[in-house]
Short mmCIF file of C-alpha atoms in Angstrom, two decimals:
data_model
loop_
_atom_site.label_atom_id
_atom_site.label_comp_id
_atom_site.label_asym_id
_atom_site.label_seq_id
_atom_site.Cartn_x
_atom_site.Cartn_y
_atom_site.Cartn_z
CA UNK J 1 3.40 -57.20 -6.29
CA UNK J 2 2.77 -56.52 -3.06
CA UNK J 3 6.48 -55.80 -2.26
CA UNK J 4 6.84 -53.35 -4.86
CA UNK J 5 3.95 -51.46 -3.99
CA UNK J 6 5.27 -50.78 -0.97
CA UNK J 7 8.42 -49.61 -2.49
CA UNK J 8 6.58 -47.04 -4.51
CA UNK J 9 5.09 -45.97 -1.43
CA UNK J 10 8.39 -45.91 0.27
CA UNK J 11 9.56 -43.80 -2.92
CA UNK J 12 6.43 -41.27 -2.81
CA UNK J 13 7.40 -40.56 0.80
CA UNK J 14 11.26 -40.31 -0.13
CA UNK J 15 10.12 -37.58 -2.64
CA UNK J 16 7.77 -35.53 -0.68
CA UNK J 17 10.82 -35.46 2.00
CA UNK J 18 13.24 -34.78 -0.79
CA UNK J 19 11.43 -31.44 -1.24
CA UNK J 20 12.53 -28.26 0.02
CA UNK J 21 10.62 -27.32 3.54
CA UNK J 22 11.14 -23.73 2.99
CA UNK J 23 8.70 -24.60 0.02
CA UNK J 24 5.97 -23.77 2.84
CA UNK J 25 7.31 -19.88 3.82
CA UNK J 26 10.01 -17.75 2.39
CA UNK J 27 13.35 -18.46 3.52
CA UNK J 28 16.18 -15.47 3.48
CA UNK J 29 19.11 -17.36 2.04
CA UNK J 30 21.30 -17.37 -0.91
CA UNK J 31 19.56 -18.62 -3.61
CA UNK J 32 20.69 -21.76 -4.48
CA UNK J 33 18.21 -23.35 -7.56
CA UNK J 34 15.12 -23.16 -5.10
CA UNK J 35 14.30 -19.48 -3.55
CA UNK J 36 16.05 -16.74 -1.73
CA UNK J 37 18.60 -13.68 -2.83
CA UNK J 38 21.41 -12.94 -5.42
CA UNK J 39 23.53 -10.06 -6.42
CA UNK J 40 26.04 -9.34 -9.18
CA UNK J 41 28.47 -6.67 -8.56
CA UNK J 42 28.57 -4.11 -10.88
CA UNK J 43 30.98 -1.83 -9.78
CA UNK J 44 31.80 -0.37 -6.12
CA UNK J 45 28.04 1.27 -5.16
CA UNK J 46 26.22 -0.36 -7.86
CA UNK J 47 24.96 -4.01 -7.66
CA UNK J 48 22.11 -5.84 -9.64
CA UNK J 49 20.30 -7.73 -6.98
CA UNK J 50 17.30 -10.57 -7.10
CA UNK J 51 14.82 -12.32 -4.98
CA UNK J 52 13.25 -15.21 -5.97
CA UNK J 53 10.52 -17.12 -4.55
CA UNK J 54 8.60 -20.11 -5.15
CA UNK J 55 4.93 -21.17 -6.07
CA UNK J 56 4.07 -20.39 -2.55
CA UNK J 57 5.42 -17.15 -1.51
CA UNK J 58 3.97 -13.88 -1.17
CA UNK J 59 5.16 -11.14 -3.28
CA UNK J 60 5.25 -8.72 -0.59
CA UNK J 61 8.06 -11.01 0.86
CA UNK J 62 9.99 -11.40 -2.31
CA UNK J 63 9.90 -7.69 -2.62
CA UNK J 64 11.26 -7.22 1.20
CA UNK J 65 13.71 -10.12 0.97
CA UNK J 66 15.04 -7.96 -2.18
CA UNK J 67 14.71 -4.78 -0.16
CA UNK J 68 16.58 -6.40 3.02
CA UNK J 69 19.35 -7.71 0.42
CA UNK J 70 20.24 -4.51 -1.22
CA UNK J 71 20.17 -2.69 2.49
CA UNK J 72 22.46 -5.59 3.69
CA UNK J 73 24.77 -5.13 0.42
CA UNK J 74 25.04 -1.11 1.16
CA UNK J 75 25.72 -1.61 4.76
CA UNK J 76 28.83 -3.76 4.12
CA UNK J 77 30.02 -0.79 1.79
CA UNK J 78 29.37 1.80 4.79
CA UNK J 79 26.53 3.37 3.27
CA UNK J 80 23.39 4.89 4.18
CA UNK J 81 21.25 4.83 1.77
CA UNK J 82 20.31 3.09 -1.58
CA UNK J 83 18.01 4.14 -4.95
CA UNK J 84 16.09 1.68 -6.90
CA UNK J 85 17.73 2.25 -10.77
CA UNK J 86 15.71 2.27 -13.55
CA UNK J 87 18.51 0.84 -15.46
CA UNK J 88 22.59 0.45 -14.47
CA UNK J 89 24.24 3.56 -15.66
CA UNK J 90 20.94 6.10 -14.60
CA UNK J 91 21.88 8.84 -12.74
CA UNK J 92 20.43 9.28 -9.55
CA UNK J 93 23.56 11.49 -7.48
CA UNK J 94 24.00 15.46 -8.30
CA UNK J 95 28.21 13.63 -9.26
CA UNK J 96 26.75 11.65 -11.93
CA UNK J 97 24.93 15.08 -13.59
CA UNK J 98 28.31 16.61 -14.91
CA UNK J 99 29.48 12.97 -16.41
CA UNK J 100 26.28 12.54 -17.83
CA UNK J 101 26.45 16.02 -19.18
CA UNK J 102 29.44 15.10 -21.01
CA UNK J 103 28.56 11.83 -22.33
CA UNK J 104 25.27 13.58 -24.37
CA UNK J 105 27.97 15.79 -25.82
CA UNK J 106 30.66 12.87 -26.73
CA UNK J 107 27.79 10.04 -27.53
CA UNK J 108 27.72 11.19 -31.09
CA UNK J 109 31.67 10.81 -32.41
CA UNK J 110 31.81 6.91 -31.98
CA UNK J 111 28.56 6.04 -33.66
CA UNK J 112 29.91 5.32 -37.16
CA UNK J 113 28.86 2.45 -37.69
CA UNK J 114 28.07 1.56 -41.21
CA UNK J 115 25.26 -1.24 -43.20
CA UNK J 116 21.87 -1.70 -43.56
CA UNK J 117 19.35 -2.96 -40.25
CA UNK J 118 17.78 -5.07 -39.33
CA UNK J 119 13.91 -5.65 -37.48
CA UNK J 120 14.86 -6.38 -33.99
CA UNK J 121 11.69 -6.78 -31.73
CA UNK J 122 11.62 -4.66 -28.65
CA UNK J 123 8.68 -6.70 -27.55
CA UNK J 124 9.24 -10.38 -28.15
CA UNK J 125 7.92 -13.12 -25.99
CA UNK J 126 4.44 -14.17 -26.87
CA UNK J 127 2.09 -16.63 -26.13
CA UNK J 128 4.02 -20.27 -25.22
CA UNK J 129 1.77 -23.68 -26.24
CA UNK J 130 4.10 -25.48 -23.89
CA UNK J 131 3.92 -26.22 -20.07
CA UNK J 132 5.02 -22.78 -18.10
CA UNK J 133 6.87 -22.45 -15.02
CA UNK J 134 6.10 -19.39 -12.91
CA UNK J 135 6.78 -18.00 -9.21
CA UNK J 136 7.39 -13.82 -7.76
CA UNK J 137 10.80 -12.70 -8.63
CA UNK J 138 11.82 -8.87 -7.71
CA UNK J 139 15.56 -7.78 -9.17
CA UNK J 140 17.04 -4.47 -10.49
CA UNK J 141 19.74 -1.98 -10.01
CA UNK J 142 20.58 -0.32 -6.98
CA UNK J 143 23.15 2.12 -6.20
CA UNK J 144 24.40 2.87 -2.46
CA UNK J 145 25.47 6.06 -1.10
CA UNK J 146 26.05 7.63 2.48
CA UNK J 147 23.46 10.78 2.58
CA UNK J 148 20.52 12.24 0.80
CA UNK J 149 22.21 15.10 0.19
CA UNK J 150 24.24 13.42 -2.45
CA UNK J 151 20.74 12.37 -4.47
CA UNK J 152 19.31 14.05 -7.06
CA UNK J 153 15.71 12.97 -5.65
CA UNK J 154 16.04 12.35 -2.02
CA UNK J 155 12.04 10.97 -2.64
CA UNK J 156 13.53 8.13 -3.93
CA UNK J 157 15.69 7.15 -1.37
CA UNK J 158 15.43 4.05 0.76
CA UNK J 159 16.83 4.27 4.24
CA UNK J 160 19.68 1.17 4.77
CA UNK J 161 18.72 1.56 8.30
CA UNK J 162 15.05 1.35 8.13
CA UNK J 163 15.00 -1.81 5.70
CA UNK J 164 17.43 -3.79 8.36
CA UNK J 165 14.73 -3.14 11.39
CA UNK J 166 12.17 -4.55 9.09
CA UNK J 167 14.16 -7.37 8.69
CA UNK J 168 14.98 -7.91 11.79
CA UNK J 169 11.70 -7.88 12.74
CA UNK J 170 11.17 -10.86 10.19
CA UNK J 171 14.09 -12.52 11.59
CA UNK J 172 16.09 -12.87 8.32
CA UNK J 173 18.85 -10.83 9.88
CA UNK J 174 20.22 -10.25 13.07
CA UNK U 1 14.74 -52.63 -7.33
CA UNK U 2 15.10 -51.51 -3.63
CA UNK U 3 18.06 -48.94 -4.66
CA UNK U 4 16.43 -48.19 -8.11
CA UNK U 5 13.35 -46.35 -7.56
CA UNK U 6 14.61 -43.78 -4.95
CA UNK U 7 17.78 -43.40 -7.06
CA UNK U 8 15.57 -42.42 -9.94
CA UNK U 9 14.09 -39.69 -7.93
CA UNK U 10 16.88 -38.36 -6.81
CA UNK U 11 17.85 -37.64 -10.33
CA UNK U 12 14.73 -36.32 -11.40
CA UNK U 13 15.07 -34.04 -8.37
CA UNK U 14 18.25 -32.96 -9.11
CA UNK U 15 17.36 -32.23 -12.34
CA UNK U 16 14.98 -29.68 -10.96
CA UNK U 17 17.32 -26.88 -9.61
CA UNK U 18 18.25 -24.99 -12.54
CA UNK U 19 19.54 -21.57 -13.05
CA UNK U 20 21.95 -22.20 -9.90
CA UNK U 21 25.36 -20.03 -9.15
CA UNK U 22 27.38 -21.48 -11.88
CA UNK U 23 29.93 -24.36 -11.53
CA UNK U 24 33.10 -22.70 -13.16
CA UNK U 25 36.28 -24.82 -13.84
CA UNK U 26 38.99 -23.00 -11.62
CA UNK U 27 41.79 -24.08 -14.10
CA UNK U 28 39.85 -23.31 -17.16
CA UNK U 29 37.59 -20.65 -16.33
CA UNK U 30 34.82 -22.31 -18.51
CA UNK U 31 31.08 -23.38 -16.94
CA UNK U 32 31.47 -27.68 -15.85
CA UNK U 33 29.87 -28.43 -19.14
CA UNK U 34 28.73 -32.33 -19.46
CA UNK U 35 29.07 -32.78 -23.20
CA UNK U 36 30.61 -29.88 -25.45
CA UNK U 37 28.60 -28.20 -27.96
CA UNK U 38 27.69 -30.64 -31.26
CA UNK U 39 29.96 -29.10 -34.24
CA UNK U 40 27.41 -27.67 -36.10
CA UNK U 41 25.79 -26.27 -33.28
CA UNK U 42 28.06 -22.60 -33.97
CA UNK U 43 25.90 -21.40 -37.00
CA UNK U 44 27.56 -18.12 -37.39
CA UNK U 45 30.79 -16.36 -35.18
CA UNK U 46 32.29 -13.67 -36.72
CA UNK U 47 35.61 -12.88 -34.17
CA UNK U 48 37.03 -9.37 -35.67
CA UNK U 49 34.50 -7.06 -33.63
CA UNK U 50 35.45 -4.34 -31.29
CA UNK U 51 32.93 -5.26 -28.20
CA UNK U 52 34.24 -2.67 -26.62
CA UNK U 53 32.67 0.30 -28.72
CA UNK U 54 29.27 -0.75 -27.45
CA UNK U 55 27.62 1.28 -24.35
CA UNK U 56 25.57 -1.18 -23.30
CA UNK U 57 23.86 -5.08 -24.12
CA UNK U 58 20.29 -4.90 -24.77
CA UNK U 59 19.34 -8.48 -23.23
CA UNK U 60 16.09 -10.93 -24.11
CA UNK U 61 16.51 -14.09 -22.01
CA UNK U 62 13.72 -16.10 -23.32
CA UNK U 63 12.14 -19.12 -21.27
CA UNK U 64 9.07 -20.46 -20.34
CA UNK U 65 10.52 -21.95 -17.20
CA UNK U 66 11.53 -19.17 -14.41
CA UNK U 67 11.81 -16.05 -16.30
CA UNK U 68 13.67 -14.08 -13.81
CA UNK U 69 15.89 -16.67 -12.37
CA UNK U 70 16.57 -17.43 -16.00
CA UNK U 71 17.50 -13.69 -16.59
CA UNK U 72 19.79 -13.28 -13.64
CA UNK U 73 21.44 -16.60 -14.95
CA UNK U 74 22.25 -14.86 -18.47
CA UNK U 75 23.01 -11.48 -16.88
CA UNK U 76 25.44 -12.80 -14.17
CA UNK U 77 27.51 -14.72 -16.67
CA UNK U 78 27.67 -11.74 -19.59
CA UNK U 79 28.90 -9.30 -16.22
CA UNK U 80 31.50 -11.93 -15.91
CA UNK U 81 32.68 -12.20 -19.63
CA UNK U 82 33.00 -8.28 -19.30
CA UNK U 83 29.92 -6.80 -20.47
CA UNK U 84 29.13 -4.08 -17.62
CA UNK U 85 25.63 -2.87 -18.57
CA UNK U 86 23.06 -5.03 -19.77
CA UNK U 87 19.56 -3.41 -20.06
CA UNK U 88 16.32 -5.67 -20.41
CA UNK U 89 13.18 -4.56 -22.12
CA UNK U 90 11.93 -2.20 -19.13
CA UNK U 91 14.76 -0.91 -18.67
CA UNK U 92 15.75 0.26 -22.48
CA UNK U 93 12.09 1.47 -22.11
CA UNK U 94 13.23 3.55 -19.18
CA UNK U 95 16.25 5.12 -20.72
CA UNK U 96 14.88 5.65 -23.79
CA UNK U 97 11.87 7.76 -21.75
CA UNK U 98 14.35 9.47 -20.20
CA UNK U 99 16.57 10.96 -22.99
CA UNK U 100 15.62 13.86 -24.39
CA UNK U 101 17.01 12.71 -27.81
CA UNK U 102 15.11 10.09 -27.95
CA UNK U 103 11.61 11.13 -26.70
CA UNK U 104 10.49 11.80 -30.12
CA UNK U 105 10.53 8.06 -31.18
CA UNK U 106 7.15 7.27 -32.09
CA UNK U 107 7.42 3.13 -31.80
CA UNK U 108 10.46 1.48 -30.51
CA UNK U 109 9.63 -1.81 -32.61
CA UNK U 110 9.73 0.58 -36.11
CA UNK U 111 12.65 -0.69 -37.80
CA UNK U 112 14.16 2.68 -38.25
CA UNK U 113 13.38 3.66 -34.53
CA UNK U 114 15.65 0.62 -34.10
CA UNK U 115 18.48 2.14 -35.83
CA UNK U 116 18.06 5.82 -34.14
CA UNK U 117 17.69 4.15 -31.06
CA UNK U 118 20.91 2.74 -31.46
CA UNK U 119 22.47 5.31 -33.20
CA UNK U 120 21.15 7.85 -30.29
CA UNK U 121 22.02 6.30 -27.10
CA UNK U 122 24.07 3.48 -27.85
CA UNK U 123 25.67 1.71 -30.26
CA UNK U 124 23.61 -1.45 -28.49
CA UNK U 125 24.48 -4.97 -28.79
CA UNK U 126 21.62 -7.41 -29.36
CA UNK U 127 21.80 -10.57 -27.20
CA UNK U 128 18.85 -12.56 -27.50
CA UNK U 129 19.07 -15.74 -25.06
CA UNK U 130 16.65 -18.63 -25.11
CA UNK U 131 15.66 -21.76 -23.56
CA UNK U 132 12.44 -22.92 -24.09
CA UNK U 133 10.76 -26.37 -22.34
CA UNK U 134 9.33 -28.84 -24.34
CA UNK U 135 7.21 -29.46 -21.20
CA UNK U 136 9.14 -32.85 -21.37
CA UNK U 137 12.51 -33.56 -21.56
CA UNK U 138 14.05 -31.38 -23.93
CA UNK U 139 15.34 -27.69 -24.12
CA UNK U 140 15.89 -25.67 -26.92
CA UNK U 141 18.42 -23.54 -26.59
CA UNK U 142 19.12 -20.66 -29.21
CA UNK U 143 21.35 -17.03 -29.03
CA UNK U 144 21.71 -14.57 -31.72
CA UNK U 145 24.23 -11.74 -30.98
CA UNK U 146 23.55 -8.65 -33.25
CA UNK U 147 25.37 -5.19 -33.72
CA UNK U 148 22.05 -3.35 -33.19
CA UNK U 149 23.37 -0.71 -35.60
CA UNK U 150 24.30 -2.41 -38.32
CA UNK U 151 21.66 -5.15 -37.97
CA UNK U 152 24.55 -7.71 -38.63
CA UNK U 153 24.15 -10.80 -36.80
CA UNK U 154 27.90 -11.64 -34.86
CA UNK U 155 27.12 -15.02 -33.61
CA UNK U 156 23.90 -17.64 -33.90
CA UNK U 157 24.04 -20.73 -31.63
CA UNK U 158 21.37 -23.54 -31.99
CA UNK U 159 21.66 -26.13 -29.15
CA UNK U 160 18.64 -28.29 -28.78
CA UNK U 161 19.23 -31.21 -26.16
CA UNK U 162 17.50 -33.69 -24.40
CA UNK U 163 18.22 -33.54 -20.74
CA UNK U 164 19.55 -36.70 -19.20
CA UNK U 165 21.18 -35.27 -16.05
CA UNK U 166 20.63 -31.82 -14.96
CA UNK U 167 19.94 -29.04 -17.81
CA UNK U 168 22.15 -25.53 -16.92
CA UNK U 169 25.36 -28.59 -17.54
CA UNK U 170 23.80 -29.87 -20.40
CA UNK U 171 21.58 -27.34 -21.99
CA UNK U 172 23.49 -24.08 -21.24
CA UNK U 173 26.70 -24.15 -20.22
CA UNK U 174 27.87 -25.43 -23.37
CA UNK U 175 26.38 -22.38 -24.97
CA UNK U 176 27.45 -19.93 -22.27
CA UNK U 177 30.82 -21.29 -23.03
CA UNK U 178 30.79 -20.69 -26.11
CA UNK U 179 29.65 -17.14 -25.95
CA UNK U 180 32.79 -16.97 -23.37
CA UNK U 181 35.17 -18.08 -26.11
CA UNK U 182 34.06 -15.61 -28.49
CA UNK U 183 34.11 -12.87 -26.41
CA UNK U 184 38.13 -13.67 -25.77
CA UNK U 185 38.20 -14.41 -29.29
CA UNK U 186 37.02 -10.74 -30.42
CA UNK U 187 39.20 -9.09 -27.36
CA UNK U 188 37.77 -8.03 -24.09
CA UNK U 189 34.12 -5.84 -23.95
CA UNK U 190 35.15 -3.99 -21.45
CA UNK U 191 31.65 -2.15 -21.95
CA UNK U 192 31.08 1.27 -20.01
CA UNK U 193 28.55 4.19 -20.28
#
């Protein structure tokens, strides 16, 4: 009895070691099932990018991990600069004005699509009587470019350049 | 007994990190399922649809365990079956408060808003994506694919499972590579706005 106590014990303390130390503070790295960043290339300047943390991060450093990921993403393209999209396809550059233009014109010609419809939620989760696993996530859109002159709101521009410093200064880049 | 209990915790651990970058099959190109999908699993596929008419995916992923890592799970593997824009709730919101042919919609969850919506700014495919937590050991896993225009459902997959090893092997690649196969079955979606 005695004997497997201890190896209980021994187990308890295997488990606590088993989990992640970066459980503590929020650690920069690819995410890997635990915390840190993602991205999925979307096309050339446009990438969907993610932070996660876990039950004990802040969400001001989810939100900078993000911020530091999509600066780090734009720099490897050469770029300056990078917007925060609402969705993937919004147009934030004065080039995407005229395509845009021209897709309102086109958007009605290959709509045809006949039968009835159906009620599709736009709001659907609601409340869950099982167990719920939470912890501060930031992801969206971004889109890179070189200089604010190409934006249609230079307000919403995010300097590559100023992000890196900041994380620097965090050490989660060098 | 001296092997046993550690061991045991080391699979329960393992079990833990879910929603990981994928484990793809080099020579297949399909997700390092455990078991394939149970027969009757598929409960409706039809294969003779054009994915690439539709401008974008309009995605609920569904879970009560890690909403967002759950999401970007979903999302990364519909970018790599070909689907280029996929648009969650805020972000239909957003473009739909954007377009000035839209910003006359009264409710977005009226039935016929549905339709204009679609008709308006899409056509939209439907993906609904869910994996709930039994809180134990099960997930239930569930996807309905829907030409938001029509309101014709394209493919329903019901995949409940109890998780023995580690659940993105057991509970969702199976499904995710089944959504893969239907995809190549119906022709590249090839999606653009």
């Amino acid at each position: 009895m005695k004997r497997l106590r201890l190896l209980i014990n021994k187990s308890l303390i295997l488990l606590a070691a088993s989990v992640p130390t970066h459980a503590l503070a929020f650690e920069y790295v690819p995410y890997a099932g635990f915390e840190g960043y993602q991205e999925i290339q979307i096309s050339a300047d446009i990438f969907y990018v993610a932070a996660h943390g876990d039950r004990k991060s802040a969400i001001s450093d989810v939100e900078a991990a993000w911020k530091t990921r999509a600066a780090a993403l734009c720099r490897q393209q050469n770029h300056g600069y990078f917007t925060a999209l609402k969705y993937s396809f919004e147009p934030v550059l004065k080039l995407d004005m005229a395509a845009s233009t021209h897709d309102h014109m086109t958007r009605g010609e290959y709509l045809k699509v006949g039968g009835g419809f159906v009620y599709i939620p736009i709001y659907v989760p609601g409340p869950n009587p099982n167990a719920r696993l939470s912890a501060p996530s930031k992801q969206s859109h971004i889109r890179c470019f070189s200089t604010l002159s190409e934006a249609i709101d230079p307000g919403r521009a995010i300097s590559v350049e100023e992000v890196l410093d900041e994380g620097r200064q965090r050490g989660w880049i060098k | 007994m001296k092997l046993f209990i550690p061991a045991v915790a080391l699979i329960l651990l393992s079990g833990c990190a879910s929603y990981a970058p994928p484990s793809i099959d080099k020579e297949t190109g399909r997700y390092s399922e455990i078991v394939p999908l149970e027969a009757g699993a598929i409960e409706k596929k039809k294969t003779n649809v054009d994915l690439s008419k539709y401008r974008f995916v309009y995605l609920n992923a569904e879970t009560n365990v890690y909403e967002s890592r759950f999401e970007f799970f979903v999302r990364e593997a519909l970018v790599g079956f070909g689907f280029k824009h996929i648009l969650n709730q805020d972000e239909l919101i957003a473009l739909v408060s954007s377009d000035k042919e839209t910003t006359d919609l009264a409710s977005l969850s009226d039935p016929l808003a549905q339709r204009k919506l679609s008709n308006d700014v899409g056509p939209i495919l439907y993906i609904r994506f869910s994996s709930r937590w039994d809180g134990d050991v099960r997930r239930y896993v569930d996807v309905e694919v829907v030409d938001m225009s029509s309101g014709e459902t394209l493919l329903k997959i019901n995949h409940p499972k109890m998780i023995w090893w580690e659940v993105d092997r057991e509970a969702h690649y199976p499904v995710l590579n089944a959504i893969k196969q239907w995809t190549e079955e119906c022709g590249k979606p090839g999606v653009s706005a």
